[in-house]
mmCIF file with all atom_site columns, C-alpha atoms in Angstrom:
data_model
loop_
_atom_site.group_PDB
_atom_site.id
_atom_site.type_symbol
_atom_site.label_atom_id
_atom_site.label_alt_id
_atom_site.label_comp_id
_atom_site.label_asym_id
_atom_site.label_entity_id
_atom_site.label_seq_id
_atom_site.pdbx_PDB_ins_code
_atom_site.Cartn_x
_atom_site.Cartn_y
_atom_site.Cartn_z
_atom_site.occupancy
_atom_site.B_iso_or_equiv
_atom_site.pdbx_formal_charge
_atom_site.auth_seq_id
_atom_site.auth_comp_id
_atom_site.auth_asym_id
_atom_site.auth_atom_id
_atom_site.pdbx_PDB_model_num
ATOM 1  C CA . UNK I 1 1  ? 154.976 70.881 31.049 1.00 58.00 ? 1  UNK I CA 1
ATOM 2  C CA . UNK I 1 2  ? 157.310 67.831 31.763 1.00 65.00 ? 2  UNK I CA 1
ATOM 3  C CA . UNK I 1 3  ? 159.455 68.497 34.672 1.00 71.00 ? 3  UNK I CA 1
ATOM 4  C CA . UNK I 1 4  ? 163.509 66.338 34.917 1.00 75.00 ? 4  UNK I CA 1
ATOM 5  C CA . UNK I 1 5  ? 163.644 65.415 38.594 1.00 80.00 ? 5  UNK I CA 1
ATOM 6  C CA . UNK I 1 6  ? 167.519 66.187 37.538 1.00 87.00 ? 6  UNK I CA 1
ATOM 7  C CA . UNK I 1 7  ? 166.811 70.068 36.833 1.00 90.00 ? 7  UNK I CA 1
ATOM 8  C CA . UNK I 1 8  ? 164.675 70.389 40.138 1.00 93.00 ? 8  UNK I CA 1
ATOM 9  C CA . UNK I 1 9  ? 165.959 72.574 42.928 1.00 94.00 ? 9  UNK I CA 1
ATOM 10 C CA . UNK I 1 10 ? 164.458 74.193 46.288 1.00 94.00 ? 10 UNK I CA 1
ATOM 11 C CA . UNK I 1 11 ? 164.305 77.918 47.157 1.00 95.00 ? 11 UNK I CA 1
ATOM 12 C CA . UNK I 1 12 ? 166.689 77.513 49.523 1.00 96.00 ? 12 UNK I CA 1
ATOM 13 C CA . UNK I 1 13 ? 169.454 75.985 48.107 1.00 95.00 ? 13 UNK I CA 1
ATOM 14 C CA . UNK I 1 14 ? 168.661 77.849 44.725 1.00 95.00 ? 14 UNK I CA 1
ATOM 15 C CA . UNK I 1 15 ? 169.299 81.351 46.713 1.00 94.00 ? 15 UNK I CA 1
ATOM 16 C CA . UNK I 1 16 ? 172.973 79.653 48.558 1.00 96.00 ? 16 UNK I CA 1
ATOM 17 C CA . UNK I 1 17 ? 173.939 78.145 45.262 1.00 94.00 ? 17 UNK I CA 1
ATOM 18 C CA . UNK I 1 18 ? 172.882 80.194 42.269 1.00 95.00 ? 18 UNK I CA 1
ATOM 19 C CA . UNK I 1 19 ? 175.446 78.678 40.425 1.00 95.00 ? 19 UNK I CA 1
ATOM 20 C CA . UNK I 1 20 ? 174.133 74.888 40.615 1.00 94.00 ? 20 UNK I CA 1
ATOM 21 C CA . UNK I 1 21 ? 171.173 76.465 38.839 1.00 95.00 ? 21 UNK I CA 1
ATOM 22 C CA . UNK I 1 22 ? 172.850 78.005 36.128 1.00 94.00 ? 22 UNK I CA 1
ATOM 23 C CA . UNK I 1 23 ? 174.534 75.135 35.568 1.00 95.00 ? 23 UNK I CA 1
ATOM 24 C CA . UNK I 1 24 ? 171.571 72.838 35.254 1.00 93.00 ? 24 UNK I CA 1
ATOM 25 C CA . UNK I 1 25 ? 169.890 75.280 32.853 1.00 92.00 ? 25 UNK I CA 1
ATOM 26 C CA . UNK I 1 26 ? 173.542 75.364 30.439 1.00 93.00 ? 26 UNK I CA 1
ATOM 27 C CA . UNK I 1 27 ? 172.455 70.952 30.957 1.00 92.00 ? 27 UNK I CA 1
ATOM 28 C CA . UNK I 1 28 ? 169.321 70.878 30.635 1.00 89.00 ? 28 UNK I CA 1
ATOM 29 C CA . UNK I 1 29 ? 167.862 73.860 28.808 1.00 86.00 ? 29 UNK I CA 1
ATOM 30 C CA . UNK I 1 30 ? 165.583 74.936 31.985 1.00 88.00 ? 30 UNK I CA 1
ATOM 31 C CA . UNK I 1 31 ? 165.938 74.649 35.666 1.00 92.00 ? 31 UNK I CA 1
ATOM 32 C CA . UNK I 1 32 ? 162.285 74.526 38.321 1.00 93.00 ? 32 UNK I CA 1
ATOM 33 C CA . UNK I 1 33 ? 162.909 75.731 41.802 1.00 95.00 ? 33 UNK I CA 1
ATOM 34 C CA . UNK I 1 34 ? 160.603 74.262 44.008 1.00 94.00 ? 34 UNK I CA 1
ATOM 35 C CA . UNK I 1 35 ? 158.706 75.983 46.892 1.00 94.00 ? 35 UNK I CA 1
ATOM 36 C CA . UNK I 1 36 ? 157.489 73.878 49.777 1.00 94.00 ? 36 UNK I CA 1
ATOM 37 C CA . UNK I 1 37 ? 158.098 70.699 47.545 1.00 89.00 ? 37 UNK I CA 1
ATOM 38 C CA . UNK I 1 38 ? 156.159 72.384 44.860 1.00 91.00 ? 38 UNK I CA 1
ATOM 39 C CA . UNK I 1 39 ? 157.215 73.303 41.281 1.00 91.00 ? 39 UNK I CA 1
ATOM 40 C CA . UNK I 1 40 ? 157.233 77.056 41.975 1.00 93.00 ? 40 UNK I CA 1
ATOM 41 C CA . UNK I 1 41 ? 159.269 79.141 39.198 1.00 93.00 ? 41 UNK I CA 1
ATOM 42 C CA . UNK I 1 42 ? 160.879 78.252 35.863 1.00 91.00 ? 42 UNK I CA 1
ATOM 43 C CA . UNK I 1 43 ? 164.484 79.324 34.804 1.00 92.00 ? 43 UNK I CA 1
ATOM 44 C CA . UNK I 1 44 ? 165.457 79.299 31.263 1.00 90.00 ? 44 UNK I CA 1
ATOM 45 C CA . UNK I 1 45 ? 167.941 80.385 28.868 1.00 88.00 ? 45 UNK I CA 1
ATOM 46 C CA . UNK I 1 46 ? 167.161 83.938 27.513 1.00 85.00 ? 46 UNK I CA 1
ATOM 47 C CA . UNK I 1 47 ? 166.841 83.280 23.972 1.00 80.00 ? 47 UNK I CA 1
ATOM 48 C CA . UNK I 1 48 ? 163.980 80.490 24.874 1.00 79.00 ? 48 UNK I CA 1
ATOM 49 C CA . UNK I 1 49 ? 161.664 82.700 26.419 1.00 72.00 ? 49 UNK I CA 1
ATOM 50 C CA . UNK I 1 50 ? 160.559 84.233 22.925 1.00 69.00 ? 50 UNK I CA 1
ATOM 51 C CA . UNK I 1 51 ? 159.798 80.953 21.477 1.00 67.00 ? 51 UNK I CA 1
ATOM 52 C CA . UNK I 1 52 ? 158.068 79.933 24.838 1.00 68.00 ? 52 UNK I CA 1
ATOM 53 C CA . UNK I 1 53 ? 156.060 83.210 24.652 1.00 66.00 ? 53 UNK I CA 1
ATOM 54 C CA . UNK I 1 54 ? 155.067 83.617 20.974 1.00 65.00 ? 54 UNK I CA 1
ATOM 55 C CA . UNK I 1 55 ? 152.119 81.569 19.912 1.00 64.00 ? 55 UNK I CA 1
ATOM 56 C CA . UNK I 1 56 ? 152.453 79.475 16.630 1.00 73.00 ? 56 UNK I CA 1
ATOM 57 C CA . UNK I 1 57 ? 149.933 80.319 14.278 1.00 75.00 ? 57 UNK I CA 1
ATOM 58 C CA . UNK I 1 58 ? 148.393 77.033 14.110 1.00 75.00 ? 58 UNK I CA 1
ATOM 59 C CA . UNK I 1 59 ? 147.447 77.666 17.936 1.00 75.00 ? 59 UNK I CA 1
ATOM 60 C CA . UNK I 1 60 ? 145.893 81.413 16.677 1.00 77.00 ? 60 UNK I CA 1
ATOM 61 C CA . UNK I 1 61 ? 143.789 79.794 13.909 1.00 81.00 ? 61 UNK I CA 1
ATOM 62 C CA . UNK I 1 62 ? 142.961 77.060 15.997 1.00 83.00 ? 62 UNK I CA 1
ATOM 63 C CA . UNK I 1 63 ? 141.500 79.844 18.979 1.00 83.00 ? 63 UNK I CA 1
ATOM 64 C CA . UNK I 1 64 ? 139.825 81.748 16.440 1.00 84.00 ? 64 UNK I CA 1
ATOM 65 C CA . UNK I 1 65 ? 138.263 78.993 14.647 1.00 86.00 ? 65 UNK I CA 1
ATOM 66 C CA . UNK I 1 66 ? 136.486 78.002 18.212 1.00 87.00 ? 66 UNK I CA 1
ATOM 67 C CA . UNK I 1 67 ? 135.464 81.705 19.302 1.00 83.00 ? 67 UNK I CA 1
ATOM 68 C CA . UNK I 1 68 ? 134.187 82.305 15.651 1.00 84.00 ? 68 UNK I CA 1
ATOM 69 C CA . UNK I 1 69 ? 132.198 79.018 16.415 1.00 87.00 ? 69 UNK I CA 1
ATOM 70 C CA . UNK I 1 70 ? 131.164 79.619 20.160 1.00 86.00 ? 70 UNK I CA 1
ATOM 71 C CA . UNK I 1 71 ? 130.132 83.132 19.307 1.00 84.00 ? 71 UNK I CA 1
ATOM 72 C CA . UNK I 1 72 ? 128.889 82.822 15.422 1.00 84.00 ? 72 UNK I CA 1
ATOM 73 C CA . UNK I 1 73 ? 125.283 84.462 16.296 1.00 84.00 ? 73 UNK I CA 1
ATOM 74 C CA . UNK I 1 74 ? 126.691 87.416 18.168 1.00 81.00 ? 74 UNK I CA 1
ATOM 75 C CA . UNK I 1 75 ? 129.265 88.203 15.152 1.00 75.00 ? 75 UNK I CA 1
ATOM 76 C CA . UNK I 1 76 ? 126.096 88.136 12.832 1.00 79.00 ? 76 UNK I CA 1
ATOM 77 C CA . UNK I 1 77 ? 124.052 90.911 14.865 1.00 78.00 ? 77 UNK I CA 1
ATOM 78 C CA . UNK I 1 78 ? 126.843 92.750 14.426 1.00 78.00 ? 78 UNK I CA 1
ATOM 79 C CA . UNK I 1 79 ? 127.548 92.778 11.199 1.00 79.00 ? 79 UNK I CA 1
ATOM 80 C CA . UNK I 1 80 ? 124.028 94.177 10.365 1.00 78.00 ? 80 UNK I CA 1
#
C-alpha cells in the first residue's frame, strides 16, 4: 500500500480533531493514523471498502491455479 505523507495523522491528534481526518479522507480518498510513528489503522470512504475487500477474479484464478499446482498429487488420491 502507498501511504501520502499528506493523509498521515497520529492517534492523538486523530481522537482531538476527528474532523481533520474526515476531511483528508473527502481529499484524499483514505486517511492512516499513525501509532507511535507507525502506520497503525486505515480510514476510508464507505463505499471503498467493498472494492478493497472483494477479490478480482483474476486474483481467484490466479490462487487456484498455484494450489491446484502445489497440491496436484493430493487432488489425484482423491479423486480415486
Amino acid at each position: 500500500m502507498n501511504i501520502n505523507n499528506k493523509t498521515m495523522v497520529s492517534i492523538s491528534e486523530a481522537s482531538q480533531n476527528f474532523s481533520k481526518v474526515t476531511h483528508l479522507v473527502d481529499q484524499y480518498g483514505s486517511a492512516i493514523i499513525t501509532k507511535n510513528n507507525a502506520p497503525r489503522y486505515v480510514i476510508l470512504e464507505f463505499n471503498q471498502a467493498d472494492e478493497i475487500q472483494a477479490a478480482s477474479t483474476d486474483d481467484v484464478i490466479s490462487v487456484s491455479k498455484k494450489l491446484l499446482k502445489r497440491n496436484r498429487a493430493v487432488y489425484e488420491e482423491l479423486s480415486k
